mmCIF file of C-alpha atoms in Angstrom:
data_model
loop_
_atom_site.group_PDB
_atom_site.id
_atom_site.type_symbol
_atom_site.label_atom_id
_atom_site.label_comp_id
_atom_site.label_asym_id
_atom_site.label_seq_id
_atom_site.Cartn_x
_atom_site.Cartn_y
_atom_site.Cartn_z
ATOM 1 C CA LEU A 1 19.043 -66.343 13.817
ATOM 2 C CA VAL A 2 15.662 -67.865 13.119
ATOM 3 C CA GLN A 3 14.241 -69.507 10.087
ATOM 4 C CA PRO A 4 12.142 -67.510 7.580
ATOM 5 C CA VAL A 5 8.403 -67.589 8.074
ATOM 6 C CA GLU A 6 6.065 -67.869 5.133
ATOM 7 C CA SER A 7 2.343 -67.163 4.916
ATOM 8 C CA GLY A 8 -0.371 -66.442 2.453
ATOM 9 C CA GLY A 9 -0.943 -69.838 0.841
ATOM 10 C CA GLY A 10 -4.295 -71.304 0.155
ATOM 11 C CA SER A 11 -6.599 -72.461 -2.565
ATOM 12 C CA VAL A 12 -6.949 -70.259 -5.610
ATOM 13 C CA GLN A 13 -8.837 -70.520 -8.855
ATOM 14 C CA VAL A 14 -7.087 -70.765 -12.229
ATOM 15 C CA GLY A 15 -6.413 -67.193 -13.387
ATOM 16 C CA GLY A 16 -6.386 -65.744 -9.942
ATOM 17 C CA SER A 17 -3.632 -64.099 -8.047
ATOM 18 C CA LEU A 18 -1.923 -64.538 -4.691
ATOM 19 C CA ILE A 19 0.555 -62.816 -2.430
ATOM 20 C CA LEU A 20 2.857 -64.910 -0.317
ATOM 21 C CA SER A 21 4.851 -63.208 2.508
ATOM 22 C CA CYS A 22 8.240 -64.168 3.957
ATOM 23 C CA VAL A 23 9.378 -62.683 7.164
ATOM 24 C CA VAL A 24 13.177 -62.884 7.710
ATOM 25 C CA SER A 25 15.100 -62.156 10.899
ATOM 26 C CA GLU A 26 17.067 -58.887 11.183
ATOM 27 C CA ASP A 27 20.260 -60.915 11.284
ATOM 28 C CA ILE A 28 19.632 -62.057 7.758
ATOM 29 C CA TYR A 29 17.497 -59.528 5.962
ATOM 30 C CA GLY A 30 19.326 -57.196 3.593
ATOM 31 C CA ARG A 31 22.533 -59.142 3.784
ATOM 32 C CA ASP A 32 22.110 -61.325 0.722
ATOM 33 C CA TRP A 33 19.677 -63.161 -1.428
ATOM 34 C CA ILE A 34 16.186 -64.146 -0.406
ATOM 35 C CA THR A 35 14.511 -66.423 -2.816
ATOM 36 C CA TRP A 36 11.160 -68.201 -3.179
ATOM 37 C CA PHE A 37 11.203 -71.893 -4.166
ATOM 38 C CA ARG A 38 8.456 -74.308 -4.809
ATOM 39 C CA GLN A 39 8.053 -78.019 -4.744
ATOM 40 C CA GLY A 40 5.047 -79.691 -6.430
ATOM 41 C CA PRO A 41 3.913 -83.338 -5.939
ATOM 42 C CA GLY A 42 6.685 -85.573 -7.233
ATOM 43 C CA THR A 43 8.914 -82.841 -8.432
ATOM 44 C CA GLU A 44 12.167 -81.359 -7.314
ATOM 45 C CA ARG A 45 12.338 -78.097 -5.486
ATOM 46 C CA GLU A 46 12.816 -75.255 -7.987
ATOM 47 C CA ALA A 47 13.398 -71.582 -7.708
ATOM 48 C CA VAL A 48 10.608 -69.234 -8.614
ATOM 49 C CA ALA A 49 11.865 -65.674 -7.891
ATOM 50 C CA GLY A 50 14.458 -64.085 -5.606
ATOM 51 C CA LYS A 51 16.305 -60.881 -4.909
ATOM 52 C CA ASN A 52 19.574 -59.836 -3.541
ATOM 53 C CA ILE A 53 18.089 -57.378 -0.929
ATOM 54 C CA PHE A 54 21.379 -55.588 -0.650
ATOM 55 C CA GLY A 55 22.632 -55.543 -4.163
ATOM 56 C CA GLY A 56 19.403 -55.296 -5.988
ATOM 57 C CA SER A 57 19.940 -58.175 -8.512
ATOM 58 C CA THR A 58 16.827 -60.316 -9.149
ATOM 59 C CA TYR A 59 16.020 -63.769 -10.612
ATOM 60 C CA VAL A 60 12.806 -64.903 -12.091
ATOM 61 C CA ALA A 61 12.163 -68.459 -13.449
ATOM 62 C CA ASP A 62 10.918 -68.780 -16.978
ATOM 63 C CA SER A 63 7.860 -70.570 -15.736
ATOM 64 C CA VAL A 64 6.557 -67.333 -13.960
ATOM 65 C CA GLN A 65 8.089 -64.732 -16.244
ATOM 66 C CA GLY A 66 5.560 -61.889 -16.867
ATOM 67 C CA ARG A 67 3.219 -62.867 -14.161
ATOM 68 C CA CYS A 68 5.420 -62.497 -10.974
ATOM 69 C CA ALA A 69 6.563 -59.626 -8.890
ATOM 70 C CA LEU A 70 8.922 -59.376 -5.923
ATOM 71 C CA LEU A 71 8.106 -56.756 -3.341
ATOM 72 C CA GLN A 72 9.914 -55.885 -0.149
ATOM 73 C CA ASP A 73 9.193 -54.031 3.034
ATOM 74 C CA ASN A 74 12.419 -53.233 4.765
ATOM 75 C CA THR A 75 10.849 -52.000 7.877
ATOM 76 C CA LYS A 76 9.246 -55.400 8.415
ATOM 77 C CA GLN A 77 12.095 -57.601 6.945
ATOM 78 C CA THR A 78 9.470 -59.023 4.643
ATOM 79 C CA VAL A 79 9.634 -60.087 1.051
ATOM 80 C CA TYR A 80 6.480 -60.683 -0.914
ATOM 81 C CA LEU A 81 5.936 -62.981 -3.890
ATOM 82 C CA VAL A 82 3.040 -61.875 -6.132
ATOM 83 C CA LEU A 83 1.774 -64.332 -8.668
ATOM 84 C CA HIS A 84 -0.804 -63.542 -11.270
ATOM 85 C CA ASN A 85 -2.775 -65.606 -13.836
ATOM 86 C CA LEU A 86 -2.203 -68.667 -11.715
ATOM 87 C CA LYS A 87 -2.070 -72.097 -13.441
ATOM 88 C CA PRO A 88 -2.682 -75.627 -12.120
ATOM 89 C CA GLU A 89 1.008 -76.226 -12.508
ATOM 90 C CA ASP A 90 1.706 -73.467 -9.908
ATOM 91 C CA THR A 91 0.256 -75.851 -7.368
ATOM 92 C CA ALA A 92 3.076 -76.447 -4.938
ATOM 93 C CA MET A 93 4.483 -75.949 -1.510
ATOM 94 C CA TYR A 94 6.236 -72.608 -1.548
ATOM 95 C CA PHE A 95 9.311 -72.116 0.464
ATOM 96 C CA CYS A 96 11.211 -68.898 1.338
ATOM 97 C CA ALA A 97 14.990 -69.293 1.514
ATOM 98 C CA ALA A 98 17.719 -66.993 2.700
ATOM 99 C CA ARG A 99 21.513 -67.041 2.870
ATOM 100 C CA LEU A 100 24.495 -65.530 4.654
ATOM 101 C CA ASP A 101 27.737 -65.734 2.636
ATOM 102 C CA GLY A 102 29.069 -69.319 2.095
ATOM 103 C CA ARG A 103 28.931 -71.539 -0.849
ATOM 104 C CA TRP A 104 27.284 -69.878 -3.882
ATOM 105 C CA SER A 105 25.990 -71.841 -6.822
ATOM 106 C CA GLY A 106 23.675 -69.063 -8.234
ATOM 107 C CA PRO A 107 20.268 -67.741 -7.042
ATOM 108 C CA ALA A 108 18.392 -70.644 -8.377
ATOM 109 C CA ALA A 109 20.368 -73.419 -6.559
ATOM 110 C CA VAL A 110 19.035 -74.987 -3.406
ATOM 111 C CA THR A 111 22.473 -75.372 -2.182
ATOM 112 C CA SER A 112 23.115 -71.672 -2.145
ATOM 113 C CA TYR A 113 20.753 -71.198 0.770
ATOM 114 C CA HIS A 114 21.192 -71.882 4.509
ATOM 115 C CA TYR A 115 17.927 -70.890 5.982
ATOM 116 C CA TRP A 116 14.544 -72.377 4.972
ATOM 117 C CA GLY A 117 10.968 -71.676 6.114
ATOM 118 C CA GLN A 118 8.391 -74.472 6.761
ATOM 119 C CA GLY A 119 6.571 -73.623 3.532
ATOM 120 C CA THR A 120 3.129 -72.484 2.599
ATOM 121 C CA GLN A 121 0.785 -74.572 0.388
ATOM 122 C CA VAL A 122 -0.707 -73.226 -2.726
ATOM 123 C CA ILE A 123 -3.413 -75.237 -4.556
ATOM 124 C CA VAL A 124 -4.589 -73.881 -7.986
ATOM 125 C CA SER A 125 -7.857 -75.406 -9.202
ATOM 126 C CA SER A 126 -10.412 -74.773 -11.937
#
């Protein structure tokens, strides 16, 4: 088992869009939830959007509702986070998290996840 690997971050202008990618090992992918979290300067890590790849359930935070999409490519064990109409408050380090059974506190809880990527930085500026 290896940690998820994120990519796709960078500097984006307000109102723009971005696509973040998360590659997950075959041992993890498709078994349970994979969720994107973010952590801005001086803030706690918060869930953005996630999906139970096996069961199909999804979670989307209120802060990105209506401007977020989750896509997946099962042949590449990859989950994509697409964000539109970016705002300065979207500036954060974005992390991909995955889990395999174990303690479950809901899709938005940091403690529900066992495998974390190193993160990819997103900066939204005007």
